[in-house]
Short mmCIF file of C-alpha atoms and ligand atoms in Angstrom, two decimals:
data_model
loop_
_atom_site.label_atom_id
_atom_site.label_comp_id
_atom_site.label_asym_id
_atom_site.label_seq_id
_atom_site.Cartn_x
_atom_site.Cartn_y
_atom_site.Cartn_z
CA UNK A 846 94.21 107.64 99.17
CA UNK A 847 92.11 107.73 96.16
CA UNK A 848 93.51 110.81 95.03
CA UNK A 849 96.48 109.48 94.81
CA UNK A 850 94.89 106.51 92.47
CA UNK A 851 97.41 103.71 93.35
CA UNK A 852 95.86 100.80 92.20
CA UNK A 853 96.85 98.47 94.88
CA UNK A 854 96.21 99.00 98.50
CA UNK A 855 98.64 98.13 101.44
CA UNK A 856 97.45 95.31 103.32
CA UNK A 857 97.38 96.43 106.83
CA UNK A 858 98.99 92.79 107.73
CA UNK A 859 102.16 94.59 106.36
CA UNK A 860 101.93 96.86 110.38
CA UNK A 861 101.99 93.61 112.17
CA UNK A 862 105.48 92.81 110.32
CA UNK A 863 106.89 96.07 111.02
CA UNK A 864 105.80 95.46 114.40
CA UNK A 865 107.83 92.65 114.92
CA UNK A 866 111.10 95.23 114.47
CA UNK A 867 110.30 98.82 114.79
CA UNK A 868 114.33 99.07 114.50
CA UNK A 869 114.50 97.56 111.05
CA UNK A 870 111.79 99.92 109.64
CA UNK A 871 113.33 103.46 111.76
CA UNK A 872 116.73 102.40 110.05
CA UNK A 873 115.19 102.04 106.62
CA UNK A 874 112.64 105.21 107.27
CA UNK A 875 115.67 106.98 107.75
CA UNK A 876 117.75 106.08 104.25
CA UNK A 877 114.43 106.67 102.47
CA UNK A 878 114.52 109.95 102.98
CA UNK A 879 117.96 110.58 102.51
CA UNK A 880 117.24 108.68 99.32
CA UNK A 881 114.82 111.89 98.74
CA UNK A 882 116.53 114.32 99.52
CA UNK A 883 119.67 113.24 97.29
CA UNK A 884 116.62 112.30 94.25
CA UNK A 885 115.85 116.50 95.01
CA UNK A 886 119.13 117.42 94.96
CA UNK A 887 120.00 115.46 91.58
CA UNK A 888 117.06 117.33 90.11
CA UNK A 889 118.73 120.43 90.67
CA UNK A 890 121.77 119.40 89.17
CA UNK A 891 120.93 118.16 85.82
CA UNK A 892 117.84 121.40 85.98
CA UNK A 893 120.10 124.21 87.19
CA UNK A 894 118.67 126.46 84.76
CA UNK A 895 114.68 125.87 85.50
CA UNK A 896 114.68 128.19 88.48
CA UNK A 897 110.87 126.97 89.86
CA UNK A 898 112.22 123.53 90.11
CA UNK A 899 115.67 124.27 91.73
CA UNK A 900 113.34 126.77 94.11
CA UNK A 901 110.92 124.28 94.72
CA UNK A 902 113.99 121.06 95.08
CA UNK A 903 115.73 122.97 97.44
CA UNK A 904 112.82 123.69 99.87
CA UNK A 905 111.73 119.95 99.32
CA UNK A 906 115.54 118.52 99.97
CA UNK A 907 115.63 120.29 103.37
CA UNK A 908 112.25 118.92 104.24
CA UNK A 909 113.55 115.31 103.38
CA UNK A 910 116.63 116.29 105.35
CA UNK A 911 114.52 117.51 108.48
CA UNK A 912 112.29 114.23 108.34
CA UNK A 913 115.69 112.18 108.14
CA UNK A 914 116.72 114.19 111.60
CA UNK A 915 113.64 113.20 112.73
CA UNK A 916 113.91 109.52 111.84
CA UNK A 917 117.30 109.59 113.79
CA UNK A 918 116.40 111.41 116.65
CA UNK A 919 113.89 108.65 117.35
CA UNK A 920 116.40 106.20 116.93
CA UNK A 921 118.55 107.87 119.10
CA UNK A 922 115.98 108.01 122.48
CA UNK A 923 114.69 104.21 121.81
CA UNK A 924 118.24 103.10 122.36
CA UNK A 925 118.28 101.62 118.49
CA UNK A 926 121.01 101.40 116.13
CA UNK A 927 121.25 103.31 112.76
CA UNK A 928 121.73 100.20 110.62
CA UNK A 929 123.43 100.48 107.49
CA UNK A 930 122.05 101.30 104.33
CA UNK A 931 120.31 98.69 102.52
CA UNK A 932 119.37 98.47 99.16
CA UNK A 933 115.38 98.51 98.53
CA UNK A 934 114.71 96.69 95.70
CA UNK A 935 110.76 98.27 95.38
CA UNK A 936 112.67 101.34 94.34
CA UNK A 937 115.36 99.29 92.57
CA UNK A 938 112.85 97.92 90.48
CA UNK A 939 110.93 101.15 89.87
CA UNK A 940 114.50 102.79 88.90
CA UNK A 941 114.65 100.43 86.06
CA UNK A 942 111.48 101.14 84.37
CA UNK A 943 111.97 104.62 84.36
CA UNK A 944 115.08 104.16 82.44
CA UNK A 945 113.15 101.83 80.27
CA UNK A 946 110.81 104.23 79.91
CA UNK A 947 112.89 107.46 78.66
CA UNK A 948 113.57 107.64 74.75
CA UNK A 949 117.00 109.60 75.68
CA UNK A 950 115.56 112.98 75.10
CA UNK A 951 116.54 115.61 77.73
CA UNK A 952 112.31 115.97 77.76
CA UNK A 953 111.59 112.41 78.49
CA UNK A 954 114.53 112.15 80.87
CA UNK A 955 113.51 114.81 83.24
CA UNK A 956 109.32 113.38 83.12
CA UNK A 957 110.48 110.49 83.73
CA UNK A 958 112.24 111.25 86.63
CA UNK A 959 109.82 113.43 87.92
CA UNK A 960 107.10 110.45 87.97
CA UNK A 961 109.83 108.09 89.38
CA UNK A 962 109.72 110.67 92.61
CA UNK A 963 106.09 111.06 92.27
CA UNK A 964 105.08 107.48 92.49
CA UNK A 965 107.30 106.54 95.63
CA UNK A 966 105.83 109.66 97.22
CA UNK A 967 102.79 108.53 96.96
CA UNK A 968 103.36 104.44 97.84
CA UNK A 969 105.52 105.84 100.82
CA UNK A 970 102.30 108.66 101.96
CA UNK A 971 100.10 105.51 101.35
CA UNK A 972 102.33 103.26 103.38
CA UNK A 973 102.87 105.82 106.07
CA UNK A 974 98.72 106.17 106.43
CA UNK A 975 98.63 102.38 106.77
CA UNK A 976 100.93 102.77 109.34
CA UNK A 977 99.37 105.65 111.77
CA UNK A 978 96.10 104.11 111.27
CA UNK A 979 97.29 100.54 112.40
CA UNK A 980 100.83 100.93 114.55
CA UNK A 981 99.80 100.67 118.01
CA UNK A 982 102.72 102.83 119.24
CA UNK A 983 100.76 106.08 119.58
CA UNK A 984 103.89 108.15 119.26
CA UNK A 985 104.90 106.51 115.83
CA UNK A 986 101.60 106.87 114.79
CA UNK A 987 101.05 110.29 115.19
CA UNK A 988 104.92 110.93 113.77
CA UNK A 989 103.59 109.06 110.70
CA UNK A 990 100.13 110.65 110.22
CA UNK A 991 102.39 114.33 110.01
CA UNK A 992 104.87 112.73 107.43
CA UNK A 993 102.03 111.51 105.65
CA UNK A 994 100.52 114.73 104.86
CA UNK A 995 104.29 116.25 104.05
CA UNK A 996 104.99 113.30 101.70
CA UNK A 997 101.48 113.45 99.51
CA UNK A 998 102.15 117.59 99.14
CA UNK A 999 105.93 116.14 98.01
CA UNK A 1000 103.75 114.22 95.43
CA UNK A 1001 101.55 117.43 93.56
CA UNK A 1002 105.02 119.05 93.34
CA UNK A 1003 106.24 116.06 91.17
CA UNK A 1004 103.41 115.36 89.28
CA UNK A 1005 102.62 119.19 88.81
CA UNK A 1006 106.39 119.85 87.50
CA UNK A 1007 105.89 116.84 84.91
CA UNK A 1008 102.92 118.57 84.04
CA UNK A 1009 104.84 122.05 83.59
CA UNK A 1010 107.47 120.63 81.54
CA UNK A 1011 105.95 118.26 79.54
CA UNK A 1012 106.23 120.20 75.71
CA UNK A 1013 105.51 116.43 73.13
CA UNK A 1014 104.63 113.94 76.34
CA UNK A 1015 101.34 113.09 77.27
CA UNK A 1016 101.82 113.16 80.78
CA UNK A 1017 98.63 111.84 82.20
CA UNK A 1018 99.30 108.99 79.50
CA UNK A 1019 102.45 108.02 81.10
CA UNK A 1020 101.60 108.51 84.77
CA UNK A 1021 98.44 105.92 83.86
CA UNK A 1022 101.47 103.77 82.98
CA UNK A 1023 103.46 104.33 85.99
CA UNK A 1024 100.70 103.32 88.17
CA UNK A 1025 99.94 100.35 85.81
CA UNK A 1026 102.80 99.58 86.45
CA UNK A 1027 103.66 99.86 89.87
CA UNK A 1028 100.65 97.81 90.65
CA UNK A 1029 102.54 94.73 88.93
CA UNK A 1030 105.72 95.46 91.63
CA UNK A 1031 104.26 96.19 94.55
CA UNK A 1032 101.70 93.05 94.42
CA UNK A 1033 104.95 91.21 95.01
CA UNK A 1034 105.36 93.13 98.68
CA UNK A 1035 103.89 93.81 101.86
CA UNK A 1036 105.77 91.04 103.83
CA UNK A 1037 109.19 92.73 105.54
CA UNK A 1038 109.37 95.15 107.88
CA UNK A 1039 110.62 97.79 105.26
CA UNK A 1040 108.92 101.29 104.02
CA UNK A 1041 108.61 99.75 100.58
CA UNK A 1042 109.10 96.03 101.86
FE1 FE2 B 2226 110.14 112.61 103.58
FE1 FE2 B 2227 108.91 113.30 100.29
#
């Protein structure tokens, strides 16, 4: 994952927790993705008039919609329940220093945004490779080596937009930052049997 240069890896401990209740982690799988595709769809709200971006938000929103089918399908066979939404504060907490983080230009808004999506992209590809590699449930592990690969191309289309519209923002600068920073939050986690838990 050292392309993705988080600074802190999962501790693969985190797979024996999610082992304990594969029902709690399907049921928040699921709402993380819905969470993405509603993050895409936002984008192409406040963006209507960047076509690339709506192009490229509207391909990735179906994607997240077509791994949240998937999520539910597998709920569905194993007999589970879809539980209801709960909040997850990794993202919570990541929300808030993005809105720290924009001066209130248009600009800054939409970079910061854009490396908000990146950065749980790549925590939730880095947490899905802990997963496959570590989940003994051969099925869920192969399931979570393909989302993997889907999530970390979800990342370069983030981080390559930011790029693209950056016009006064250094964004290497503030992606540095991000991951700084994201380091400090997710040291606090790895213990529930959550995608960013
Ligand atoms: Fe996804
Ligand atoms: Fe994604």
């Amino acid at each position: 994952m050292s392309i993705l240069r988080l600074k802190l890896p999962t501790d693969p401990r985190w797979v024996n927790v999610v082992e304990t209740n594969i029902g709690e982690i399907l049921s928040d799988h699921a709402w993380c993705e819905q969470k993405a595709a509603t993050n895409a769809i936002n984008l192409i709200i406040n963006n209507s008039e960047k076509e690339d971006l709506v192009t490229a938000m509207l391909e990735i929103s179906r994607e997240e919609l077509e791994h949240f089918q998937m999520v539910h399908d597998i709920i569905k066979e194993r007999g589970l329940t879809f539980e209801r939404e709960r909040k997850d504060d990794y993202v919570n907490e990541l929300a808030k220093y993005m809105k720290q983080s924009s001066d209130g230009s248009r600009e800054s808004g939409l970079i910061e945004r854009l490396l908000f999506a990146a950065m749980i992209e790549a925590r939730s590809c880095e947490r899905f490779k802990v997963l496959s590699e570590n989940i003994k449930d051969e099925k869920l592990a192969k399931f979570y080596r393909d989302l993997m690969e889907s999530e970390a191309s979800h990342y370069t289309t983030f981080i390559n937009f930011a790029r693209k519209y950056a016009e006064t923002i250094d964004v290497e600068k503030r992606w540095a930052a991000w991951l700084e920073h994201e380091a400090t939050i997710i040291a606090r986690y790895g213990n529930k049997e959550t995608v960013h838990g």
